[in-house]
PDB file of C-alpha atoms in Angstrom:
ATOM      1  CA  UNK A  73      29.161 101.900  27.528  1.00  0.00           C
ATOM      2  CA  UNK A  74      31.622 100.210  25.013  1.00  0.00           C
ATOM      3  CA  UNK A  75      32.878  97.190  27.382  1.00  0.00           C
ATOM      4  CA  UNK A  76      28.873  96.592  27.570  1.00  0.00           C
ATOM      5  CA  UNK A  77      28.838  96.647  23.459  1.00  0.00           C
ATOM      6  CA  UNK A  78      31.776  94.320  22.842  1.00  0.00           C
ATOM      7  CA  UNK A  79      30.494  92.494  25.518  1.00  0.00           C
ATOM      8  CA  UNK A  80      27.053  91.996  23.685  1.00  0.00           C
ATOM      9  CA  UNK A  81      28.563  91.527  20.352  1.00  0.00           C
ATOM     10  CA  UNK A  82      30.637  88.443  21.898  1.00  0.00           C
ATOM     11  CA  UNK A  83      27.100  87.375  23.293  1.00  0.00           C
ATOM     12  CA  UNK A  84      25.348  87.718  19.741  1.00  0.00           C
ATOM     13  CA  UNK A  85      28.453  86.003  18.075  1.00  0.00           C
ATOM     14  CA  UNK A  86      28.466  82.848  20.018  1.00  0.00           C
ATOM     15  CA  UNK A  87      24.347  82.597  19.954  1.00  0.00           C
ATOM     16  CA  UNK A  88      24.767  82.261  15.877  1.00  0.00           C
ATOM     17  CA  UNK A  89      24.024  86.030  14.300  1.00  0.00           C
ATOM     18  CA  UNK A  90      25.553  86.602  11.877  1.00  0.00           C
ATOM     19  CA  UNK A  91      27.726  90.127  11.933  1.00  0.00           C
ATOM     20  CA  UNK A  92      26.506  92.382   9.501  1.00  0.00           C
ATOM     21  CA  UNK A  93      28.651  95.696  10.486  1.00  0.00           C
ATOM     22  CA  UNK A  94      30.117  96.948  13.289  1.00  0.00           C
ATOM     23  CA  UNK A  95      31.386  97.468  15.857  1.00  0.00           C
ATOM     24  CA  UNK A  96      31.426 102.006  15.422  1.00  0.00           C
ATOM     25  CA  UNK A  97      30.076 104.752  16.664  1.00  0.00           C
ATOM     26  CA  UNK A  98      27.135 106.748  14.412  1.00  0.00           C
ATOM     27  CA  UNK A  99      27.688 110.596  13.786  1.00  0.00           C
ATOM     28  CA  UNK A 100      24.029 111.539  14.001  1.00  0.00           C
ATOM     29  CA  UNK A 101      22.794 110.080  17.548  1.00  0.00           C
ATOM     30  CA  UNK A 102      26.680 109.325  18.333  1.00  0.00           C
ATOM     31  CA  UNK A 103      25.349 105.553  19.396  1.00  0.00           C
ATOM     32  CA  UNK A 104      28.273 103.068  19.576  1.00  0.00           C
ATOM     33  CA  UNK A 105      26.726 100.213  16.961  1.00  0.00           C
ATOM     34  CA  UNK A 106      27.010  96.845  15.592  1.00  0.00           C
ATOM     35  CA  UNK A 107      24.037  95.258  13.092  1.00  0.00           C
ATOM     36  CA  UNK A 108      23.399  91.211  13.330  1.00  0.00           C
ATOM     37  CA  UNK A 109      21.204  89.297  11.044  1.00  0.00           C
ATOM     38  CA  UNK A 110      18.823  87.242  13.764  1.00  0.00           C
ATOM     39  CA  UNK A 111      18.577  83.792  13.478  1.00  0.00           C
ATOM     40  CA  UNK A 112      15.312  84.153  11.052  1.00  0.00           C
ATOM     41  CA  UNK A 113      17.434  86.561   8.812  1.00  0.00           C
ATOM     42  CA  UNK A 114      16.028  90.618  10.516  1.00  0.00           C
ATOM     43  CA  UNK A 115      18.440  92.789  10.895  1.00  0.00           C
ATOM     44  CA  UNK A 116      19.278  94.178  14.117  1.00  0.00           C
ATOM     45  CA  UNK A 117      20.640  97.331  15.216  1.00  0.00           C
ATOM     46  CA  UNK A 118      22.773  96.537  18.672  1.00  0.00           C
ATOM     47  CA  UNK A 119      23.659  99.816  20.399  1.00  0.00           C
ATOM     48  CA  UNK A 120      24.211 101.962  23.553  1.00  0.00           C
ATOM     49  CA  UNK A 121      25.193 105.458  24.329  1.00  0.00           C
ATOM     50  CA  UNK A 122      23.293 107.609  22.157  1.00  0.00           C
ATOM     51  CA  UNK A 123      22.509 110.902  22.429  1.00  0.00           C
ATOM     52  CA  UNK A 124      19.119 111.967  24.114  1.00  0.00           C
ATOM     53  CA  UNK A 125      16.853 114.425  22.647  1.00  0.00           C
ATOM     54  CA  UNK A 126      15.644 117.540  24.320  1.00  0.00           C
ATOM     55  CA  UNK A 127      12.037 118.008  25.030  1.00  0.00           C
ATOM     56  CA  UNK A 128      10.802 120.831  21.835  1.00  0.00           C
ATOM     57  CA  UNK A 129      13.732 119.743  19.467  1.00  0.00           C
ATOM     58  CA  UNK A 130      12.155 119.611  16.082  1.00  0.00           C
ATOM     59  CA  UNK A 131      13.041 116.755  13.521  1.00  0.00           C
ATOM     60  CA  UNK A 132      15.827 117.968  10.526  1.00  0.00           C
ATOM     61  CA  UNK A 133      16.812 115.510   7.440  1.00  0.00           C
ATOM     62  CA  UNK A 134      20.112 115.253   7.278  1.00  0.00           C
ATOM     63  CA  UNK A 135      21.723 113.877   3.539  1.00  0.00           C
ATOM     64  CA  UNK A 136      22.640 110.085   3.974  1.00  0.00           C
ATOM     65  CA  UNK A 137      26.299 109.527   2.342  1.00  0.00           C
ATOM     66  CA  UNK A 138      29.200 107.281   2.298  1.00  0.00           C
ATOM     67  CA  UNK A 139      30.861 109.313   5.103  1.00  0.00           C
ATOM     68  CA  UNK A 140      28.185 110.696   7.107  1.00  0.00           C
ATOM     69  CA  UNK A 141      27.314 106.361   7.956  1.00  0.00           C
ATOM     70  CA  UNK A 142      29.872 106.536  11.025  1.00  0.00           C
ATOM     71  CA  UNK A 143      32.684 108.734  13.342  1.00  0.00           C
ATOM     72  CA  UNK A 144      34.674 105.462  13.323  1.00  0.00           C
ATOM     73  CA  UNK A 145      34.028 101.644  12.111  1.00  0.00           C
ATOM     74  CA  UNK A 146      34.926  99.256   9.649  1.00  0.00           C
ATOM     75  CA  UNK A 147      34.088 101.221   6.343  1.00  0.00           C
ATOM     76  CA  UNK A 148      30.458 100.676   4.807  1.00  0.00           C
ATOM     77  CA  UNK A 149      29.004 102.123   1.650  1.00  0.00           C
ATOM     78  CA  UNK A 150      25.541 102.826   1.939  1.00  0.00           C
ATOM     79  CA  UNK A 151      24.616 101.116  -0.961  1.00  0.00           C
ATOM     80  CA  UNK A 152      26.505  98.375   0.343  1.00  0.00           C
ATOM     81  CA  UNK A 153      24.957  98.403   3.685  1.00  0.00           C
ATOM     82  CA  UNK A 154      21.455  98.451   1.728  1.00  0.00           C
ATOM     83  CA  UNK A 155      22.882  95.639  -0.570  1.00  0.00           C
ATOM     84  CA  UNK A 156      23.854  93.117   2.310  1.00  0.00           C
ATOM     85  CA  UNK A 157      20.652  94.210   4.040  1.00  0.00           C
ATOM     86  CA  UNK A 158      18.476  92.825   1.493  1.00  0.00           C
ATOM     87  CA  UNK A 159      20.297  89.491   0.588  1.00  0.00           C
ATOM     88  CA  UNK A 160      20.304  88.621   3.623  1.00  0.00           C
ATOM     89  CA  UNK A 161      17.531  85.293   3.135  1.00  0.00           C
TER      90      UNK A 161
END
């Protein structure tokens, strides 16, 4: 639940990660989030309460924009979120 994910995120934070967005909640899957660069530099989703999928479903693509990233959240651009992704070393 969320007291679990803030409680994790404190957890990450004091082992050294370093926050790289987060704490929301994803539309697609619904998952309450936060991404952490590891100590070696991989990022890291963190997350709990997502959606399950029924048995049968079949996969759909669904377009990747600024606003379809979150439901709530500190704001994130994809390209940003690409961006800080890949400077990360």
């Amino acid at each position: 639940d969320v007291d679990a994910q803030f409680l994790g995120n404190k957890y990450l934070l004091g082992k050294g990660w370093r926050p790289l967005w987060g704490v929301g909640r994803h539309i697609l899957g619904s998952q309450i989030f936060d991404y952490w660069f590891d100590p070696e530099g991989n990022v890291v989703e963190h997350f709990t309460d997502g959606d399950l999928v029924r048995p049968g479903r079949q996969p759909e693509f669904h377009q990747v924009s600024d606003d379809s990233l979150a439901q709530w959240g500190p704001p994130m651009e994809v390209g940003d979120f690409i961006e800080r992704r890949s400077s990360s070393a």
